[in-house]
PDB file of C-alpha atoms in Angstrom:
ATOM      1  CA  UNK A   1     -30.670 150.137-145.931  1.00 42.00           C
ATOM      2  CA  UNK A   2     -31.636 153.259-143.955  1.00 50.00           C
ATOM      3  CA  UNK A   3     -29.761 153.655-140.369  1.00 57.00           C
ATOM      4  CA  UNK A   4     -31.980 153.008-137.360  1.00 59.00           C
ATOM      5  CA  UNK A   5     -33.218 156.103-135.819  1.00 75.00           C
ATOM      6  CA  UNK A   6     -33.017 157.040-132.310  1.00 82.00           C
ATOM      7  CA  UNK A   7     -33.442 159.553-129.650  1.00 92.00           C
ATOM      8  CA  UNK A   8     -31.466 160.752-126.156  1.00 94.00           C
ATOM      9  CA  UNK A   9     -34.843 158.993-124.740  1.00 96.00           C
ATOM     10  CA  UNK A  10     -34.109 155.563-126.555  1.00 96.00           C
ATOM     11  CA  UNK A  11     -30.534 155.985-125.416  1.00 96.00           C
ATOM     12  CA  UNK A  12     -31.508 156.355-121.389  1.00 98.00           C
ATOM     13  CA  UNK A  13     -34.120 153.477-121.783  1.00 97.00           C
ATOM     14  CA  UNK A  14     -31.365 151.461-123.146  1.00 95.00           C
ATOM     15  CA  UNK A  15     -29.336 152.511-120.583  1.00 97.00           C
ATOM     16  CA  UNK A  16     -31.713 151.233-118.057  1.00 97.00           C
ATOM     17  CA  UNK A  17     -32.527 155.130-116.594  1.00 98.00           C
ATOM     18  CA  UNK A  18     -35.365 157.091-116.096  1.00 98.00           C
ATOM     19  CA  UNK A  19     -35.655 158.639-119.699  1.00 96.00           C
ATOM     20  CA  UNK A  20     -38.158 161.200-119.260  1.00 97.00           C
ATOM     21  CA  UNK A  21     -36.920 164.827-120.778  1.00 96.00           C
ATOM     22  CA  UNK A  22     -36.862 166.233-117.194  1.00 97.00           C
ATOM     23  CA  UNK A  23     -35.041 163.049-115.983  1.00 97.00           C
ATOM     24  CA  UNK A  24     -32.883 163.098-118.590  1.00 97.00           C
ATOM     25  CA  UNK A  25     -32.130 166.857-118.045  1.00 96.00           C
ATOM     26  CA  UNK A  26     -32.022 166.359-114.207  1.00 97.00           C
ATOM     27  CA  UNK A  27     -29.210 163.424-114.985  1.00 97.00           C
ATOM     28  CA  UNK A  28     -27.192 166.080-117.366  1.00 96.00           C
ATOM     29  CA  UNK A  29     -27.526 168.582-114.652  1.00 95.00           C
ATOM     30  CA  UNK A  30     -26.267 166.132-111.844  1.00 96.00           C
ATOM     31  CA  UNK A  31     -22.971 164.574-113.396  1.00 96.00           C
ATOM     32  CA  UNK A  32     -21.938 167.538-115.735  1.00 95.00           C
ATOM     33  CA  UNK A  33     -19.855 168.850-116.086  1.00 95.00           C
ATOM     34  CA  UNK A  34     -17.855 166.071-116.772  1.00 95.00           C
ATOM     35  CA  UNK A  35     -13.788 166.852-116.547  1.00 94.00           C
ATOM     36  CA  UNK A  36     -12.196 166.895-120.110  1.00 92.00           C
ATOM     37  CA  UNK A  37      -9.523 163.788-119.350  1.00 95.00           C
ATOM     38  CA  UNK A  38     -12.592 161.376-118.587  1.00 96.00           C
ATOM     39  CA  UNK A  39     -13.372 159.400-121.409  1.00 96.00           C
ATOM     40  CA  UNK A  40     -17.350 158.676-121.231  1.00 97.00           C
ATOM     41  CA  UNK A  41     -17.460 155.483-120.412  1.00 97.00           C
ATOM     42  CA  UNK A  42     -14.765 155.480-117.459  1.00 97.00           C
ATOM     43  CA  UNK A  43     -17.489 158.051-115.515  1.00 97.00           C
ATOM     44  CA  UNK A  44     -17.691 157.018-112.175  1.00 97.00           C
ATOM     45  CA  UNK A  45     -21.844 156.991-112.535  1.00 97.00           C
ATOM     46  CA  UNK A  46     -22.325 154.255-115.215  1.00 98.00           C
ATOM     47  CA  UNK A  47     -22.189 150.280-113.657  1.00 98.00           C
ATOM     48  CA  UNK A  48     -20.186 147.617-115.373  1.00 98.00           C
ATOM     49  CA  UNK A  49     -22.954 147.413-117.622  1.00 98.00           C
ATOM     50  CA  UNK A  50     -23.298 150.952-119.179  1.00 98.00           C
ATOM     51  CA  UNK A  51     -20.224 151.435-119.241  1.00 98.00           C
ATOM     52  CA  UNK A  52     -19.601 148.072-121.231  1.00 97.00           C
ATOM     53  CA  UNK A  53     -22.598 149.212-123.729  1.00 96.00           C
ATOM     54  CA  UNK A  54     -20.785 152.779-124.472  1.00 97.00           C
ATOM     55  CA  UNK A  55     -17.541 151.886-125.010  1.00 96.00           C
ATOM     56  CA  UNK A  56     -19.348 149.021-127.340  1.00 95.00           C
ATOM     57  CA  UNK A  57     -20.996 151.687-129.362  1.00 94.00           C
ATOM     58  CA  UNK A  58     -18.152 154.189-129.460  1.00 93.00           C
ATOM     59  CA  UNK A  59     -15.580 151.391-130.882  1.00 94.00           C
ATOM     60  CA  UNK A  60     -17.884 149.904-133.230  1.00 91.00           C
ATOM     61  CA  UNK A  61     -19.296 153.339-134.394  1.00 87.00           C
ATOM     62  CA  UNK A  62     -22.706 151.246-133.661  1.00 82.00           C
ATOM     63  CA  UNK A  63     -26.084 152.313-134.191  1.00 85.00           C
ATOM     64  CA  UNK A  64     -26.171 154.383-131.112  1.00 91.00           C
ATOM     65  CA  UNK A  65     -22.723 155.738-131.390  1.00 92.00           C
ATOM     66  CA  UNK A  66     -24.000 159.402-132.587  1.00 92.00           C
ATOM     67  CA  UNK A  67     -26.468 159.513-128.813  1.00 94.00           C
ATOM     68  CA  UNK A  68     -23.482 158.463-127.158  1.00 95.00           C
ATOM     69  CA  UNK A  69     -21.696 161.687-128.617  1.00 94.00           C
ATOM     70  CA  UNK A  70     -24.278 163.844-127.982  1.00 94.00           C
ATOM     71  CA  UNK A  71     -24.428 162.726-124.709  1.00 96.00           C
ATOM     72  CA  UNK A  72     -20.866 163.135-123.641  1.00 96.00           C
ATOM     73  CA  UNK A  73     -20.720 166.414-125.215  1.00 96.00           C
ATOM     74  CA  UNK A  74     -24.106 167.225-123.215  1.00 96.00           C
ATOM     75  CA  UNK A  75     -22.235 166.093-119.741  1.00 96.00           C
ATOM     76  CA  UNK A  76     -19.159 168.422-120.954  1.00 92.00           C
ATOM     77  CA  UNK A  77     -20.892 171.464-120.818  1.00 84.00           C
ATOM     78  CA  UNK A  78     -21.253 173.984-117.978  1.00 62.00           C
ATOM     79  CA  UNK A  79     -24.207 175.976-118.553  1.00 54.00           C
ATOM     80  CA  UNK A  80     -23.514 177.405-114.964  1.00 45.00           C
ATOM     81  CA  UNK A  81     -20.058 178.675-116.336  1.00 40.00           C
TER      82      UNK A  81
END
């Protein structure tokens, strides 16, 4: 059985966000960079709910595990650095 394919887009959708590429980069640019001893989902931006749905995916190596790494890796960098 192949693995489900998605995109940063499906991600922010699921999410419940604007998931637009310039929303999506706007988001990036507004919360990163995000301080190394913050674990993804304890971000002080997500609700209860987000937050619930990435630590979900992270533990369970789920279908949207790999977006949620590329993600939090995204909201490490500073581009500005």
């Amino acid at each position: 059985m192949e693995k489900p394919v998605h995109v940063l887009k499906d991600l922010f959708a699921q999410l419940g966000l604007p998931d637009s590429t310039a929303e999506i980069e706007a988001f990036i640019a507004a919360h990163a960079p995000l301080a190394d001893e913050v674990k993804l989902p304890d971000a002080p931006f997500w609700t209860t709910g987000q937050a619930a749905f990435l630590q979900e995916q992270l533990a369970n190596d789920a279908d949207w595990a790999e977006l949620v790494d590329q993600l939090n890796a995204a909201l490490r960098r500073n581009d500005s650095a």
